[in-house]
Each structure stands twice: as C-alpha cells, then as structure tokens.
Amino acid sequence: MRNTKKPYKRDILNQIINFFWTTVCFTPLFWFWFQEGIDNIYFYVSLGVALLFGALPGKILSKFTLSADKKVYEKYGIKFIRKFVQNGDIVNSRTNGLGAPSIKGKAKAKEYLKTLAMYERYHWICLIFFLLTTIYGFFNERFLFGFSILIANFLYNLIPIFLQQYNKIRIKKIVD
C-alpha cells in the first residue's frame, strides 16, 4: 500500500515556500501600487506590456536564455539557490526518504519541459511588470520602493527564470 502522507508533506512544504517568497516579494509591489492607486494609467500600461511580453512565441523567449551550458548556471550558484525553492533540495531532504521526484522516460520529460516553460513564462511576465514598476518608481522619486521592488524582482523572477533555464538544459538530455 502506498503511503500518501509523504507526498502530502511535500505539497505542504512546497506551498509554504511558495507562499513565503510570493508574500515577501509581492509586498513592496502591492504597497507601491496601493499608494499610487490602480487608477494610474502607468499601472495598466506596465501590466499590458508585461502580458504582451509573456505572449511572445517560445522561440523568441528562448532568445533570452542566459546560456545553453549548465556549467554557467552552476558557476553563479544555481545549485545553492535550488535548495530554497519548491521541489528543491530542502523539500526533498525533509520528505523522509521520498527523494526527489524523478522523471522517467521521454514522455514525462516532454511533459515536464512544458511545465518549466509555463513557470518561466509566468516569471517573465512578473519580471517585466516589476521592472516597469521600478522604473516608474525611480522616475517619481520613490527610491525606497524602486530599490525594494528591484531586489524583489531579482529574487522572485530573475533567479527562478535562471533556475528554469538550468532545469530545461538538464531535462532536454532525456528527450534528445
């Protein structure tokens, strides 16, 4: 009989990590727009540009890949970062022998590549929106918000984009 407590524990840990990073990184963004007011045209322009960027074909988005070599990502510490994310090393070590979810076979690898592409696209949309908000904040001399949102953007969007790109390189070896 399969023990269902371990996957449940993994799900809970993943959601805690997700909730933590989302709360920490979206707080300055939400607070900024709360103070500016969402009746501000720049809010909608920024959101629209971000959504348009996210609607770009995958071939165009792939042009923004840092490197095709996983060693480049490892050089910049992606393995260290991988500890603190959903399905990362900490979650895998805390789920008592369940181990990391494995991808067996080309079909599962192709399916997971689609999931990675979806995550990466989401973070690109957020990255553009955070970046445009940062620029707007700086132009309006809201420097504390600008720097806070810039740091949040780095943590919540740029690093996960690099992590998804790194994982894509690793998973493509199974498909090829």
Tab-separated table of N, CA and C in Angstrom:
chain	number	residue	atom	x	y	z
A	1	MET	N	0.847	-1.192	0.000
A	1	MET	CA	0.000	0.000	0.000
A	1	MET	C	0.889	1.252	0.000
A	2	ARG	N	0.528	2.198	-0.772
A	2	ARG	CA	1.301	3.440	-0.923
A	2	ARG	C	1.020	4.383	0.241
A	3	ASN	N	2.082	4.969	0.780
A	3	ASN	CA	1.948	5.934	1.868
A	3	ASN	C	1.661	7.308	1.281
A	4	THR	N	0.466	7.838	1.560
A	4	THR	CA	0.080	9.128	0.978
A	4	THR	C	0.512	10.309	1.835
A	5	LYS	N	1.044	10.086	3.006
A	5	LYS	CA	1.455	11.200	3.868
A	5	LYS	C	2.673	11.927	3.325
A	6	LYS	N	3.599	11.201	2.732
A	6	LYS	CA	4.821	11.838	2.248
A	6	LYS	C	4.574	12.799	1.100
A	7	PRO	N	3.813	12.427	0.070
A	7	PRO	CA	3.526	13.427	-0.976
A	7	PRO	C	2.760	14.620	-0.406
A	8	TYR	N	1.875	14.356	0.548
A	8	TYR	CA	1.135	15.442	1.177
A	8	TYR	C	2.094	16.383	1.892
A	9	LYS	N	3.064	15.823	2.605
A	9	LYS	CA	4.063	16.635	3.294
A	9	LYS	C	4.867	17.453	2.289
A	10	ARG	N	5.226	16.853	1.172
A	10	ARG	CA	5.960	17.565	0.120
A	10	ARG	C	5.122	18.739	-0.387
A	11	ASP	N	3.840	18.488	-0.627
A	11	ASP	CA	2.949	19.549	-1.115
A	11	ASP	C	2.858	20.698	-0.126
A	12	ILE	N	2.733	20.366	1.156
A	12	ILE	CA	2.643	21.404	2.196
A	12	ILE	C	3.924	22.225	2.229
A	13	LEU	N	5.070	21.560	2.236
A	13	LEU	CA	6.349	22.279	2.258
A	13	LEU	C	6.511	23.165	1.021
A	14	ASN	N	6.130	22.648	-0.126
A	14	ASN	CA	6.212	23.434	-1.358
A	14	ASN	C	5.323	24.668	-1.287
A	15	GLN	N	4.131	24.512	-0.752
A	15	GLN	CA	3.220	25.651	-0.661
A	15	GLN	C	3.699	26.675	0.368
A	16	ILE	N	4.326	26.218	1.437
A	16	ILE	CA	4.888	27.149	2.420
A	16	ILE	C	5.991	27.984	1.771
A	17	ILE	N	6.868	27.319	1.036
A	17	ILE	CA	7.953	28.030	0.344
A	17	ILE	C	7.369	29.005	-0.674
A	18	ASN	N	6.402	28.557	-1.443
A	18	ASN	CA	5.766	29.411	-2.444
A	18	ASN	C	5.106	30.620	-1.793
A	19	PHE	N	4.364	30.383	-0.733
A	19	PHE	CA	3.683	31.471	-0.030
A	19	PHE	C	4.688	32.463	0.542
A	20	PHE	N	5.766	31.964	1.135
A	20	PHE	CA	6.790	32.831	1.717
A	20	PHE	C	7.388	33.766	0.661
A	21	TRP	N	7.902	33.193	-0.429
A	21	TRP	CA	8.559	34.015	-1.448
A	21	TRP	C	7.588	34.961	-2.137
A	22	THR	N	6.375	34.504	-2.395
A	22	THR	CA	5.382	35.360	-3.045
A	22	THR	C	5.018	36.522	-2.131
A	23	THR	N	4.799	36.251	-0.863
A	23	THR	CA	4.447	37.315	0.086
A	23	THR	C	5.574	38.333	0.230
A	24	VAL	N	6.773	37.846	0.446
A	24	VAL	CA	7.920	38.731	0.638
A	24	VAL	C	8.152	39.609	-0.596
A	25	CYS	N	8.079	39.020	-1.768
A	25	CYS	CA	8.450	39.751	-2.980
A	25	CYS	C	7.321	40.587	-3.580
A	26	PHE	N	6.076	40.195	-3.368
A	26	PHE	CA	4.974	40.994	-3.898
A	26	PHE	C	4.577	42.135	-2.968
A	27	THR	N	4.959	42.068	-1.706
A	27	THR	CA	4.557	43.107	-0.750
A	27	THR	C	4.968	44.510	-1.189
A	28	PRO	N	6.237	44.767	-1.553
A	28	PRO	CA	6.570	46.143	-1.964
A	28	PRO	C	5.841	46.572	-3.241
A	29	LEU	N	5.612	45.638	-4.146
A	29	LEU	CA	4.900	45.945	-5.385
A	29	LEU	C	3.445	46.325	-5.095
A	30	PHE	N	2.776	45.490	-4.313
A	30	PHE	CA	1.391	45.795	-3.956
A	30	PHE	C	1.295	47.095	-3.181
A	31	TRP	N	2.179	47.295	-2.228
A	31	TRP	CA	2.137	48.512	-1.410
A	31	TRP	C	2.365	49.755	-2.257
A	32	PHE	N	3.304	49.651	-3.197
A	32	PHE	CA	3.577	50.774	-4.093
A	32	PHE	C	2.325	51.151	-4.883
A	33	TRP	N	1.699	50.157	-5.548
A	33	TRP	CA	0.534	50.465	-6.369
A	33	TRP	C	-0.678	50.835	-5.528
A	34	PHE	N	-0.735	50.343	-4.287
A	34	PHE	CA	-1.797	50.759	-3.378
A	34	PHE	C	-1.678	52.252	-3.106
A	35	GLN	N	-0.453	52.718	-2.893
A	35	GLN	CA	-0.236	54.142	-2.626
A	35	GLN	C	-0.417	54.990	-3.890
A	36	GLU	N	0.010	54.473	-5.034
A	36	GLU	CA	-0.113	55.210	-6.289
A	36	GLU	C	-1.558	55.220	-6.784
A	37	GLY	N	-2.258	54.148	-6.486
A	37	GLY	CA	-3.633	53.989	-6.969
A	37	GLY	C	-3.652	53.243	-8.277
A	38	ILE	N	-4.532	52.277	-8.372
A	38	ILE	CA	-4.583	51.498	-9.614
A	38	ILE	C	-5.376	52.215	-10.704
A	39	ASP	N	-5.818	53.434	-10.417
A	39	ASP	CA	-6.423	54.234	-11.480
A	39	ASP	C	-5.338	54.937	-12.301
A	40	ASN	N	-4.094	54.678	-11.950
A	40	ASN	CA	-2.939	55.233	-12.645
A	40	ASN	C	-2.758	54.502	-13.976
A	41	ILE	N	-2.714	55.223	-15.061
A	41	ILE	CA	-2.588	54.643	-16.398
A	41	ILE	C	-1.303	53.830	-16.534
A	42	TYR	N	-0.245	54.231	-15.840
A	42	TYR	CA	1.020	53.513	-15.950
A	42	TYR	C	0.905	52.096	-15.397
A	43	PHE	N	0.058	51.891	-14.406
A	43	PHE	CA	-0.195	50.545	-13.878
A	43	PHE	C	-0.688	49.641	-15.009
A	44	TYR	N	-1.662	50.127	-15.769
A	44	TYR	CA	-2.248	49.321	-16.838
A	44	TYR	C	-1.309	49.167	-18.027
A	45	VAL	N	-0.553	50.197	-18.324
A	45	VAL	CA	0.427	50.102	-19.405
A	45	VAL	C	1.490	49.069	-19.041
A	46	SER	N	1.991	49.133	-17.814
A	46	SER	CA	3.012	48.176	-17.356
A	46	SER	C	2.484	46.751	-17.392
A	47	LEU	N	1.275	46.572	-16.894
A	47	LEU	CA	0.664	45.250	-16.887
A	47	LEU	C	0.445	44.748	-18.316
A	48	GLY	N	-0.030	45.630	-19.193
A	48	GLY	CA	-0.250	45.250	-20.586
A	48	GLY	C	1.030	44.870	-21.301
A	49	VAL	N	2.080	45.653	-21.104
A	49	VAL	CA	3.373	45.344	-21.730
A	49	VAL	C	3.898	43.999	-21.211
A	50	ALA	N	3.767	43.772	-19.912
A	50	ALA	CA	4.231	42.513	-19.320
A	50	ALA	C	3.462	41.328	-19.901
A	51	LEU	N	2.155	41.468	-20.021
A	51	LEU	CA	1.341	40.383	-20.584
A	51	LEU	C	1.661	40.159	-22.059
A	52	LEU	N	1.897	41.232	-22.798
A	52	LEU	CA	2.298	41.087	-24.201
A	52	LEU	C	3.640	40.359	-24.316
A	53	PHE	N	4.566	40.702	-23.443
A	53	PHE	CA	5.864	40.026	-23.440
A	53	PHE	C	5.666	38.530	-23.168
A	54	GLY	N	4.788	38.229	-22.232
A	54	GLY	CA	4.515	36.838	-21.902
A	54	GLY	C	3.826	36.077	-23.027
A	55	ALA	N	3.193	36.787	-23.935
A	55	ALA	CA	2.504	36.156	-25.056
A	55	ALA	C	3.426	35.909	-26.254
A	56	LEU	N	4.675	36.322	-26.130
A	56	LEU	CA	5.622	36.090	-27.226
A	56	LEU	C	5.779	34.593	-27.471
A	57	PRO	N	6.005	34.207	-28.721
A	57	PRO	CA	6.242	32.786	-29.010
A	57	PRO	C	7.475	32.273	-28.257
A	58	GLY	N	7.459	30.994	-27.948
A	58	GLY	CA	8.558	30.369	-27.224
A	58	GLY	C	9.908	30.549	-27.887
A	59	LYS	N	9.929	30.563	-29.220
A	59	LYS	CA	11.203	30.731	-29.934
A	59	LYS	C	11.821	32.097	-29.648
A	60	ILE	N	10.984	33.113	-29.492
A	60	ILE	CA	11.501	34.447	-29.183
A	60	ILE	C	11.944	34.504	-27.722
A	61	LEU	N	11.136	33.958	-26.833
A	61	LEU	CA	11.519	33.947	-25.415
A	61	LEU	C	12.823	33.169	-25.193
A	62	SER	N	13.033	32.136	-25.982
A	62	SER	CA	14.266	31.348	-25.818
A	62	SER	C	15.512	32.152	-26.161
A	63	LYS	N	15.355	33.256	-26.883
A	63	LYS	CA	16.491	34.132	-27.198
A	63	LYS	C	17.035	34.799	-25.931
A	64	PHE	N	16.228	34.823	-24.877
A	64	PHE	CA	16.628	35.444	-23.620
A	64	PHE	C	17.251	34.438	-22.648
A	65	THR	N	17.651	33.284	-23.154
A	65	THR	CA	18.300	32.266	-22.333
A	65	THR	C	19.733	32.708	-22.033
A	66	LEU	N	20.108	32.610	-20.777
A	66	LEU	CA	21.443	33.026	-20.361
A	66	LEU	C	22.524	32.207	-21.050
A	67	SER	N	22.353	30.885	-21.062
A	67	SER	CA	23.372	30.019	-21.648
A	67	SER	C	22.761	28.657	-21.972
A	68	ALA	N	23.384	27.955	-22.898
A	68	ALA	CA	22.984	26.588	-23.208
A	68	ALA	C	23.838	25.595	-22.424
A	69	ASP	N	24.760	26.111	-21.620
A	69	ASP	CA	25.678	25.282	-20.847
A	69	ASP	C	25.309	25.351	-19.373
A	70	LYS	N	24.976	24.213	-18.781
A	70	LYS	CA	24.550	24.210	-17.379
A	70	LYS	C	25.671	24.638	-16.436
A	71	LYS	N	26.904	24.524	-16.852
A	71	LYS	CA	28.033	24.926	-16.004
A	71	LYS	C	28.038	26.435	-15.742
A	72	VAL	N	27.507	27.211	-16.683
A	72	VAL	CA	27.416	28.663	-16.496
A	72	VAL	C	26.498	28.953	-15.304
A	73	TYR	N	25.356	28.278	-15.259
A	73	TYR	CA	24.410	28.465	-14.155
A	73	TYR	C	25.015	27.992	-12.832
A	74	GLU	N	25.702	26.873	-12.889
A	74	GLU	CA	26.329	26.332	-11.673
A	74	GLU	C	27.415	27.270	-11.163
A	75	LYS	N	28.133	27.902	-12.076
A	75	LYS	CA	29.177	28.857	-11.701
A	75	LYS	C	28.595	30.003	-10.870
A	76	TYR	N	27.366	30.399	-11.190
A	76	TYR	CA	26.718	31.503	-10.482
A	76	TYR	C	25.849	31.044	-9.312
A	77	GLY	N	25.984	29.790	-8.914
A	77	GLY	CA	25.354	29.331	-7.677
A	77	GLY	C	23.948	28.790	-7.777
A	78	ILE	N	23.540	28.330	-8.940
A	78	ILE	CA	22.172	27.843	-9.097
A	78	ILE	C	21.902	26.613	-8.223
A	79	LYS	N	22.924	25.802	-7.975
A	79	LYS	CA	22.727	24.631	-7.112
A	79	LYS	C	22.450	25.057	-5.672
A	80	PHE	N	23.070	26.131	-5.221
A	80	PHE	CA	22.796	26.658	-3.884
A	80	PHE	C	21.367	27.194	-3.817
A	81	ILE	N	20.964	27.932	-4.825
A	81	ILE	CA	19.621	28.520	-4.883
A	81	ILE	C	18.559	27.433	-4.916
A	82	ARG	N	18.862	26.341	-5.590
A	82	ARG	CA	17.920	25.237	-5.748
A	82	ARG	C	17.474	24.669	-4.397
A	83	LYS	N	18.225	24.907	-3.349
A	83	LYS	CA	17.865	24.419	-2.022
A	83	LYS	C	16.601	25.075	-1.482
A	84	PHE	N	16.338	26.327	-1.866
A	84	PHE	CA	15.323	27.145	-1.211
A	84	PHE	C	14.049	27.337	-2.030
A	85	VAL	N	13.822	26.498	-3.007
A	85	VAL	CA	12.665	26.662	-3.885
A	85	VAL	C	11.752	25.441	-3.796
A	86	GLN	N	10.585	25.570	-4.427
A	86	GLN	CA	9.668	24.444	-4.490
A	86	GLN	C	10.369	23.243	-5.114
A	87	ASN	N	10.106	22.076	-4.563
A	87	ASN	CA	10.722	20.829	-5.013
A	87	ASN	C	12.241	20.906	-5.009
A	88	GLY	N	12.780	21.791	-4.171
A	88	GLY	CA	14.221	21.950	-4.074
A	88	GLY	C	14.821	20.962	-3.092
A	89	ASP	N	16.093	21.113	-2.841
A	89	ASP	CA	16.845	20.173	-2.017
A	89	ASP	C	16.320	20.089	-0.586
A	90	ILE	N	15.898	21.212	-0.013
A	90	ILE	CA	15.380	21.193	1.362
A	90	ILE	C	14.081	20.397	1.422
A	91	VAL	N	13.191	20.637	0.501
A	91	VAL	CA	11.922	19.890	0.474
A	91	VAL	C	12.211	18.407	0.298
A	92	ASN	N	13.098	18.077	-0.615
A	92	ASN	CA	13.409	16.664	-0.861
A	92	ASN	C	14.047	15.999	0.345
A	93	SER	N	14.866	16.733	1.091
A	93	SER	CA	15.511	16.134	2.261
A	93	SER	C	14.552	16.006	3.445
A	94	ARG	N	13.481	16.793	3.468
A	94	ARG	CA	12.521	16.782	4.583
A	94	ARG	C	11.356	15.818	4.372
A	95	THR	N	11.307	15.183	3.240
A	95	THR	CA	10.179	14.297	2.978
A	95	THR	C	10.570	12.839	3.175
A	96	ASN	N	11.394	12.607	4.180
A	96	ASN	CA	11.745	11.280	4.708
A	96	ASN	C	11.831	10.155	3.688
A	97	GLY	N	12.881	10.180	2.926
A	97	GLY	CA	13.150	9.070	2.033
A	97	GLY	C	12.322	9.055	0.764
A	98	LEU	N	11.427	9.982	0.618
A	98	LEU	CA	10.635	10.014	-0.603
A	98	LEU	C	11.531	10.369	-1.785
A	99	GLY	N	12.557	11.167	-1.523
A	99	GLY	CA	13.504	11.538	-2.564
A	99	GLY	C	12.923	12.542	-3.526
A	100	ALA	N	13.765	12.995	-4.399
A	100	ALA	CA	13.334	13.957	-5.411
A	100	ALA	C	12.432	13.253	-6.410
A	101	PRO	N	11.399	13.940	-6.861
A	101	PRO	CA	10.575	13.339	-7.907
A	101	PRO	C	11.445	13.081	-9.140
A	102	SER	N	11.346	11.897	-9.682
A	102	SER	CA	12.199	11.586	-10.834
A	102	SER	C	11.377	11.629	-12.105
A	103	ILE	N	12.068	11.918	-13.176
A	103	ILE	CA	11.438	11.977	-14.485
A	103	ILE	C	11.966	10.786	-15.258
A	104	LYS	N	11.062	9.852	-15.503
A	104	LYS	CA	11.467	8.634	-16.198
A	104	LYS	C	10.791	8.585	-17.558
A	105	GLY	N	11.612	8.541	-18.573
A	105	GLY	CA	11.090	8.407	-19.924
A	105	GLY	C	10.927	9.737	-20.632
A	106	LYS	N	10.916	9.638	-21.953
A	106	LYS	CA	10.828	10.833	-22.782
A	106	LYS	C	9.481	11.532	-22.653
A	107	ALA	N	8.416	10.779	-22.500
A	107	ALA	CA	7.085	11.384	-22.402
A	107	ALA	C	6.981	12.262	-21.158
A	108	LYS	N	7.462	11.754	-20.029
A	108	LYS	CA	7.434	12.544	-18.785
A	108	LYS	C	8.358	13.753	-18.894
A	109	ALA	N	9.491	13.570	-19.541
A	109	ALA	CA	10.433	14.684	-19.718
A	109	ALA	C	9.813	15.783	-20.580
A	110	LYS	N	9.139	15.400	-21.661
A	110	LYS	CA	8.484	16.392	-22.522
A	110	LYS	C	7.380	17.119	-21.764
A	111	GLU	N	6.641	16.385	-20.962
A	111	GLU	CA	5.585	16.983	-20.143
A	111	GLU	C	6.170	17.983	-19.149
A	112	TYR	N	7.279	17.605	-18.528
A	112	TYR	CA	7.916	18.488	-17.549
A	112	TYR	C	8.518	19.727	-18.221
A	113	LEU	N	9.010	19.584	-19.436
A	113	LEU	CA	9.528	20.742	-20.177
A	113	LEU	C	8.420	21.767	-20.423
A	114	LYS	N	7.204	21.300	-20.668
A	114	LYS	CA	6.065	22.216	-20.828
A	114	LYS	C	5.766	22.940	-19.523
A	115	THR	N	5.877	22.219	-18.414
A	115	THR	CA	5.669	22.841	-17.097
A	115	THR	C	6.736	23.897	-16.832
A	116	LEU	N	7.977	23.580	-17.142
A	116	LEU	CA	9.061	24.548	-16.975
A	116	LEU	C	8.835	25.784	-17.829
A	117	ALA	N	8.381	25.577	-19.056
A	117	ALA	CA	8.114	26.708	-19.956
A	117	ALA	C	7.006	27.594	-19.389
A	118	MET	N	5.986	26.978	-18.796
A	118	MET	CA	4.898	27.750	-18.195
A	118	MET	C	5.417	28.572	-17.008
A	119	TYR	N	6.211	27.947	-16.137
A	119	TYR	CA	6.783	28.665	-14.991
A	119	TYR	C	7.668	29.818	-15.455
A	120	GLU	N	8.493	29.537	-16.452
A	120	GLU	CA	9.407	30.567	-16.953
A	120	GLU	C	8.624	31.742	-17.548
A	121	ARG	N	7.587	31.437	-18.304
A	121	ARG	CA	6.760	32.489	-18.913
A	121	ARG	C	6.100	33.342	-17.825
A	122	TYR	N	5.578	32.702	-16.775
A	122	TYR	CA	4.981	33.435	-15.649
A	122	TYR	C	5.997	34.405	-15.047
A	123	HIS	N	7.211	33.917	-14.808
A	123	HIS	CA	8.228	34.776	-14.189
A	123	HIS	C	8.697	35.878	-15.139
A	124	TRP	N	8.670	35.637	-16.445
A	124	TRP	CA	8.989	36.715	-17.392
A	124	TRP	C	7.941	37.821	-17.314
A	125	ILE	N	6.674	37.433	-17.245
A	125	ILE	CA	5.597	38.426	-17.126
A	125	ILE	C	5.799	39.253	-15.857
A	126	CYS	N	6.028	38.564	-14.756
A	126	CYS	CA	6.249	39.274	-13.482
A	126	CYS	C	7.506	40.140	-13.550
A	127	LEU	N	8.582	39.612	-14.141
A	127	LEU	CA	9.833	40.370	-14.229
A	127	LEU	C	9.615	41.693	-14.957
A	128	ILE	N	8.916	41.654	-16.077
A	128	ILE	CA	8.669	42.878	-16.849
A	128	ILE	C	7.796	43.848	-16.058
A	129	PHE	N	6.749	43.335	-15.421
A	129	PHE	CA	5.874	44.199	-14.634
A	129	PHE	C	6.625	44.818	-13.453
A	130	PHE	N	7.405	44.025	-12.739
A	130	PHE	CA	8.206	44.543	-11.625
A	130	PHE	C	9.199	45.589	-12.138
A	131	LEU	N	9.847	45.295	-13.274
A	131	LEU	CA	10.854	46.207	-13.821
A	131	LEU	C	10.234	47.540	-14.227
A	132	LEU	N	9.104	47.496	-14.915
A	132	LEU	CA	8.440	48.738	-15.318
A	132	LEU	C	7.944	49.525	-14.107
A	133	THR	N	7.506	48.807	-13.090
A	133	THR	CA	7.095	49.474	-11.852
A	133	THR	C	8.299	50.135	-11.184
A	134	THR	N	9.438	49.447	-11.181
A	134	THR	CA	10.667	50.005	-10.615
A	134	THR	C	11.055	51.294	-11.338
A	135	ILE	N	11.026	51.257	-12.643
A	135	ILE	CA	11.377	52.440	-13.445
A	135	ILE	C	10.423	53.586	-13.126
A	136	TYR	N	9.141	53.282	-13.076
A	136	TYR	CA	8.147	54.297	-12.749
A	136	TYR	C	8.415	54.872	-11.352
A	137	GLY	N	8.738	54.003	-10.410
A	137	GLY	CA	9.045	54.455	-9.058
A	137	GLY	C	10.255	55.374	-9.017
A	138	PHE	N	11.306	55.013	-9.731
A	138	PHE	CA	12.507	55.854	-9.764
A	138	PHE	C	12.225	57.208	-10.404
A	139	PHE	N	11.479	57.212	-11.508
A	139	PHE	CA	11.149	58.479	-12.168
A	139	PHE	C	10.294	59.389	-11.293
A	140	ASN	N	9.565	58.797	-10.371
A	140	ASN	CA	8.719	59.574	-9.462
A	140	ASN	C	9.358	59.741	-8.084
A	141	GLU	N	10.668	59.534	-8.046
A	141	GLU	CA	11.481	59.734	-6.844
A	141	GLU	C	10.998	58.908	-5.650
A	142	ARG	N	10.508	57.730	-5.935
A	142	ARG	CA	10.111	56.775	-4.896
A	142	ARG	C	11.225	55.733	-4.806
A	143	PHE	N	12.399	56.184	-4.381
A	143	PHE	CA	13.608	55.371	-4.455
A	143	PHE	C	13.569	54.141	-3.556
A	144	LEU	N	13.014	54.270	-2.368
A	144	LEU	CA	12.932	53.109	-1.469
A	144	LEU	C	12.084	52.009	-2.104
A	145	PHE	N	10.945	52.402	-2.656
A	145	PHE	CA	10.117	51.416	-3.360
A	145	PHE	C	10.847	50.878	-4.582
A	146	GLY	N	11.484	51.747	-5.334
A	146	GLY	CA	12.203	51.306	-6.523
A	146	GLY	C	13.237	50.243	-6.204
A	147	PHE	N	14.049	50.494	-5.189
A	147	PHE	CA	15.072	49.511	-4.812
A	147	PHE	C	14.458	48.256	-4.221
A	148	SER	N	13.404	48.408	-3.433
A	148	SER	CA	12.734	47.235	-2.843
A	148	SER	C	12.148	46.337	-3.929
A	149	ILE	N	11.504	46.941	-4.895
A	149	ILE	CA	10.898	46.159	-5.982
A	149	ILE	C	11.981	45.558	-6.872
A	150	LEU	N	13.069	46.275	-7.063
A	150	LEU	CA	14.187	45.754	-7.848
A	150	LEU	C	14.785	44.508	-7.193
A	151	ILE	N	14.992	44.551	-5.899
A	151	ILE	CA	15.516	43.387	-5.165
A	151	ILE	C	14.518	42.238	-5.220
A	152	ALA	N	13.239	42.554	-5.021
A	152	ALA	CA	12.204	41.525	-5.091
A	152	ALA	C	12.169	40.894	-6.489
A	153	ASN	N	12.350	41.712	-7.505
A	153	ASN	CA	12.355	41.224	-8.878
A	153	ASN	C	13.501	40.242	-9.109
A	154	PHE	N	14.646	40.576	-8.590
A	154	PHE	CA	15.809	39.698	-8.700
A	154	PHE	C	15.522	38.353	-8.028
A	155	LEU	N	14.999	38.414	-6.793
A	155	LEU	CA	14.740	37.189	-6.028
A	155	LEU	C	13.586	36.361	-6.592
A	156	TYR	N	12.504	37.031	-6.933
A	156	TYR	CA	11.277	36.310	-7.281
A	156	TYR	C	11.195	35.949	-8.762
A	157	ASN	N	11.874	36.694	-9.615
A	157	ASN	CA	11.720	36.456	-11.047
A	157	ASN	C	13.000	36.074	-11.770
A	158	LEU	N	14.049	36.859	-11.617
A	158	LEU	CA	15.263	36.579	-12.375
A	158	LEU	C	15.897	35.247	-11.961
A	159	ILE	N	16.031	35.027	-10.674
A	159	ILE	CA	16.619	33.766	-10.210
A	159	ILE	C	15.772	32.562	-10.649
A	160	PRO	N	14.437	32.597	-10.466
A	160	PRO	CA	13.641	31.458	-10.957
A	160	PRO	C	13.718	31.251	-12.473
A	161	ILE	N	13.840	32.332	-13.225
A	161	ILE	CA	13.998	32.177	-14.679
A	161	ILE	C	15.284	31.412	-14.968
A	162	PHE	N	16.358	31.794	-14.299
A	162	PHE	CA	17.624	31.078	-14.494
A	162	PHE	C	17.513	29.624	-14.036
A	163	LEU	N	16.790	29.391	-12.960
A	163	LEU	CA	16.601	28.029	-12.467
A	163	LEU	C	15.814	27.195	-13.482
A	164	GLN	N	14.779	27.778	-14.065
A	164	GLN	CA	14.003	27.056	-15.084
A	164	GLN	C	14.864	26.778	-16.314
A	165	GLN	N	15.694	27.736	-16.707
A	165	GLN	CA	16.576	27.533	-17.855
A	165	GLN	C	17.585	26.420	-17.580
A	166	TYR	N	18.108	26.410	-16.365
A	166	TYR	CA	19.053	25.368	-15.943
A	166	TYR	C	18.371	23.999	-15.976
A	167	ASN	N	17.177	23.930	-15.414
A	167	ASN	CA	16.456	22.654	-15.401
A	167	ASN	C	16.118	22.189	-16.809
A	168	LYS	N	15.798	23.139	-17.673
A	168	LYS	CA	15.483	22.805	-19.067
A	168	LYS	C	16.678	22.115	-19.740
A	169	ILE	N	17.866	22.631	-19.499
A	169	ILE	CA	19.072	22.023	-20.077
A	169	ILE	C	19.226	20.598	-19.583
A	170	ARG	N	19.009	20.408	-18.297
A	170	ARG	CA	19.161	19.068	-17.705
A	170	ARG	C	18.103	18.095	-18.233
A	171	ILE	N	16.867	18.547	-18.360
A	171	ILE	CA	15.781	17.664	-18.787
A	171	ILE	C	15.870	17.349	-20.281
A	172	LYS	N	16.337	18.309	-21.074
A	172	LYS	CA	16.444	18.080	-22.520
A	172	LYS	C	17.376	16.911	-22.851
A	173	LYS	N	18.306	16.597	-21.961
A	173	LYS	CA	19.200	15.451	-22.190
A	173	LYS	C	18.411	14.155	-22.241
A	174	ILE	N	17.314	14.097	-21.504
A	174	ILE	CA	16.479	12.902	-21.504
A	174	ILE	C	15.719	12.792	-22.819
A	175	VAL	N	15.260	13.932	-23.333
A	175	VAL	CA	14.445	13.956	-24.546
A	175	VAL	C	15.282	13.703	-25.790
A	176	ASP	N	16.483	14.275	-25.813
A	176	ASP	CA	17.342	14.152	-27.020
A	176	ASP	C	17.944	12.776	-27.176
